[in-house]
Structures are given as C-alpha cells and as structure tokens.
Amino acid sequence: MSVTTALPTPDRYVFDNAWEHARHRLALLEQCADTSTIRRLRSMGIQPGWRCLEAGAGAGSIARWLCAKVGPTGRVIAADLDTRFLEQLDEPNLDVYRIDLRTEELPRASFDLIHARALLLHIPQREEILDGLVAALRPGGVLLVEDADHFPLAALDDGLYAQVFEAFLDSAGRAGMAKDWARRLPTELHRRGLQDVWADCETPLFEGGAPYSEFWRLTLFQARDLVIAEGISPQQIDQWDSLLSEPGRWFPSLAVVAACGRRAMQ
Ligand SMILES: C[S@@+](CC[C@H](N)C(=O)[O-])C[C@H]1O[C@@H](n2cnc3c(N)ncnc32)[C@H](O)[C@@H]1O
C-alpha cells in the first residue's frame, strides 16, 4: 500500500473520521451494508487486472474486497478526505489517496470501475462530484453509486422514532446533507450519458439492539448538538436511544438506492 497526501481536512463534514468512535461507526456501516454492496458488485463482471476507485472509502472493507477481485495485476485506489483507517490496510495492490472530492479533480478516463457508497448525499457539491466520477471512467467503465433516502420513515413509523430521526436529518441538512437525493440517482446517471443504467432500492428493517440500531444510535450521538439545535430535547434523544436498544421492537432504516451505469465505448 502507498499513501499520497493532498489537501487538509475541511471544516464541515459532520461525521468526521477523527471522532473517537468513528472507526466503530464505520465498521457497523460495513457490517450492515457490505452484503448488498457485494451482491451488486458481483453482478458487474469485475475482471482480474481492472483498475478501480473506491470514492469516500471510509474504513475500506469494499476497497479490500475489490483488491481481492482484481488480483495482483489489478489496482484499487481508496480515496477519502481522511485516510486514517485506510492507512492501516496492507493489500499490495491498494493505493490510498487523501483527496477532497469537492475541490480536487480525479484523473480522467482512468478507471474500469468506480464505487461510491454513503458519500454524495453528505456533500453539497454532489452534482459536480458525480460529473467528476463519470469523467474518471474509462470508455466501457462502470459506476455504482449507493446512497440513503429518508422516505421510508414517514411511511413506516409515526412516532418518536421517525420524529427524532427526521429532526436529525434536517439538522444534518443544514450542514449540506440531502436526505432526498438518492431517489434521483438513476436519472442522474442517465442524464450524464451512462448506458445500460439499472437501479434498485431496499429498505432494511432492523430490530432494537441489532447492528443497524447501533449504527444509527452512534450516528445520532455524534450529531447530538445539531439535533438539540433543531428543537429536540435531550430527554427525547435519550428516549429515542433507549427505544432503539429494545429487542423485539422493529424499525425502518433509511432506504438504500443503488444505481449503476456504463460509460459508452468510443
Ligand atoms: C458515511 S462514510 C462512508 C464510508 C464508506 N463509503 C462506506 O460506505 O463504508 C463517508 C466517507 O466519505 C468521506 N468524505 C466525506 N467528504 C468527503 C470529500 N469531500 N472528499 C472525499 N471523501 C469525503 C468521509 O471521510 C467518510 O470516510
């Protein structure tokens, strides 16, 4: 593995990897989301020797999986604003890039596969970053984007769970997160000229105390001050936290929208 340093950490990514529980939070996200991500990636025909980009790679489980798939003749770049967890990986065909996708350009026409999960919804410049991801595909290269959307909350819960969760999403929205962006992903890929676009959407339902529950509890804990500023009392947050710890109670997570497309051969 090699590490390239570029820009410093910016001021406003709410779920900063420098937070003391960030590694655990990202591990929970991987535990919850990797099975579905890998199922989608397996359908994309990844070949030994491919050059891949994992954008906003977090703690790197998918970058590692890609390293194994592309083998010694392939290469995987794991790019993130904060690479502290990626630097602990030792796959020989992995390169770690510290990069701010809002301000730095990716190399054009360079990758056979690009994957970005739980990244674009957090960043106000998501449209421009998506332009850059598409431009970074080689002709014939494939892009898989997976992001979360809030619509199941109102449909499946009308109590404290959805109320506090929506307040949390609105507070994160003031810091640039878009809770209703993911539903547009297939259209956004199509609009950028990608071909053979397909998409799916799944809404995990989780039990109190399960990994998804722990992930959302930690996420809200990290954003607690923002949620209180949104008008939710500390007592309501504590009730929400207890509710999510109760085995036998079930909750809708955010929907995961996945969209994939191929750059035209030219
Ligand atoms: C919610 S985590 C998701 C991590 C990983 N994709 C996953 O699903 O397990 C979002 C990641 O995007 C990174 N990120 C946020 N803003 C970024 C930016 N402007 N440029 C590059 N990476 C960024 C964060 O540092 C974090 O590691």
PDB file of C-alpha atoms and ligand atoms in Angstrom, residues 13 17 25-26 29-30 54-58 79-82 99-102 117-119 122-123, ligand 1:
ATOM      1  CA  TYR A  13     -18.139  17.113   7.313  1.00  0.00           C
ATOM      2  CA  ASN A  17     -13.433  10.190  10.858  1.00  0.00           C
ATOM      3  CA  ARG A  25     -19.351   3.513  13.463  1.00  0.00           C
ATOM      4  CA  LEU A  26     -17.817   2.756  10.055  1.00  0.00           C
ATOM      5  CA  LEU A  29     -21.944   0.555   8.483  1.00  0.00           C
ATOM      6  CA  GLU A  30     -19.841  -2.071   6.721  1.00  0.00           C
ATOM      7  CA  GLU A  54     -13.441   3.376  -4.127  1.00  0.00           C
ATOM      8  CA  ALA A  55     -14.505   7.005  -3.542  1.00  0.00           C
ATOM      9  CA  GLY A  56     -15.077   8.046   0.090  1.00  0.00           C
ATOM     10  CA  ALA A  57     -13.675   4.669   1.132  1.00  0.00           C
ATOM     11  CA  GLY A  58     -14.180   5.116   4.905  1.00  0.00           C
ATOM     12  CA  ALA A  79      -9.784   7.819  -1.849  1.00  0.00           C
ATOM     13  CA  ASP A  80     -11.032   9.760   1.157  1.00  0.00           C
ATOM     14  CA  LEU A  81     -10.861  13.126   2.846  1.00  0.00           C
ATOM     15  CA  ASP A  82      -9.487  11.416   5.945  1.00  0.00           C
ATOM     16  CA  ILE A  99      -8.356  13.837  -1.505  1.00  0.00           C
ATOM     17  CA  ASP A 100     -11.145  16.375  -1.100  1.00  0.00           C
ATOM     18  CA  LEU A 101     -13.517  15.499  -3.891  1.00  0.00           C
ATOM     19  CA  ARG A 102     -15.139  18.931  -3.634  1.00  0.00           C
ATOM     20  CA  ARG A 117     -21.383   4.481  -1.021  1.00  0.00           C
ATOM     21  CA  ALA A 118     -22.887   6.869   1.531  1.00  0.00           C
ATOM     22  CA  LEU A 119     -20.760   9.673   0.131  1.00  0.00           C
ATOM     23  CA  HIS A 122     -23.287  14.263   2.521  1.00  0.00           C
ATOM     24  CA  ILE A 123     -21.654  16.753   0.159  1.00  0.00           C
TER      25      ILE A 123
HETATM   26  C1  LIG B   1     -20.516   7.726   5.684  1.00  0.00           C
HETATM   27  S1  LIG B   1     -18.832   7.433   5.308  1.00  0.00           S
HETATM   28  C2  LIG B   1     -18.981   6.062   4.170  1.00  0.00           C
HETATM   29  C3  LIG B   1     -17.710   5.267   4.056  1.00  0.00           C
HETATM   30  C4  LIG B   1     -17.777   4.097   3.061  1.00  0.00           C
HETATM   31  N1  LIG B   1     -18.086   4.562   1.719  1.00  0.00           N
HETATM   32  C5  LIG B   1     -18.783   3.069   3.486  1.00  0.00           C
HETATM   33  O1  LIG B   1     -19.917   3.103   2.986  1.00  0.00           O
HETATM   34  O2  LIG B   1     -18.452   2.211   4.344  1.00  0.00           O
HETATM   35  C6  LIG B   1     -18.427   8.769   4.197  1.00  0.00           C
HETATM   36  C7  LIG B   1     -16.940   8.835   3.866  1.00  0.00           C
HETATM   37  O3  LIG B   1     -16.775   9.876   2.884  1.00  0.00           O
HETATM   38  C8  LIG B   1     -15.645  10.654   3.226  1.00  0.00           C
HETATM   39  N2  LIG B   1     -15.807  12.018   2.687  1.00  0.00           N
HETATM   40  C9  LIG B   1     -16.663  12.984   3.148  1.00  0.00           C
HETATM   41  N3  LIG B   1     -16.496  14.102   2.437  1.00  0.00           N
HETATM   42  C10 LIG B   1     -15.533  13.865   1.516  1.00  0.00           C
HETATM   43  C11 LIG B   1     -14.903  14.638   0.498  1.00  0.00           C
HETATM   44  N4  LIG B   1     -15.248  15.914   0.321  1.00  0.00           N
HETATM   45  N5  LIG B   1     -13.936  14.065  -0.261  1.00  0.00           N
HETATM   46  C12 LIG B   1     -13.575  12.763  -0.044  1.00  0.00           C
HETATM   47  N6  LIG B   1     -14.138  11.965   0.894  1.00  0.00           N
HETATM   48  C13 LIG B   1     -15.100  12.520   1.677  1.00  0.00           C
HETATM   49  C14 LIG B   1     -15.603  10.631   4.743  1.00  0.00           C
HETATM   50  O4  LIG B   1     -14.325  10.943   5.259  1.00  0.00           O
HETATM   51  C15 LIG B   1     -16.048   9.199   5.045  1.00  0.00           C
HETATM   52  O5  LIG B   1     -14.948   8.312   5.138  1.00  0.00           O
END
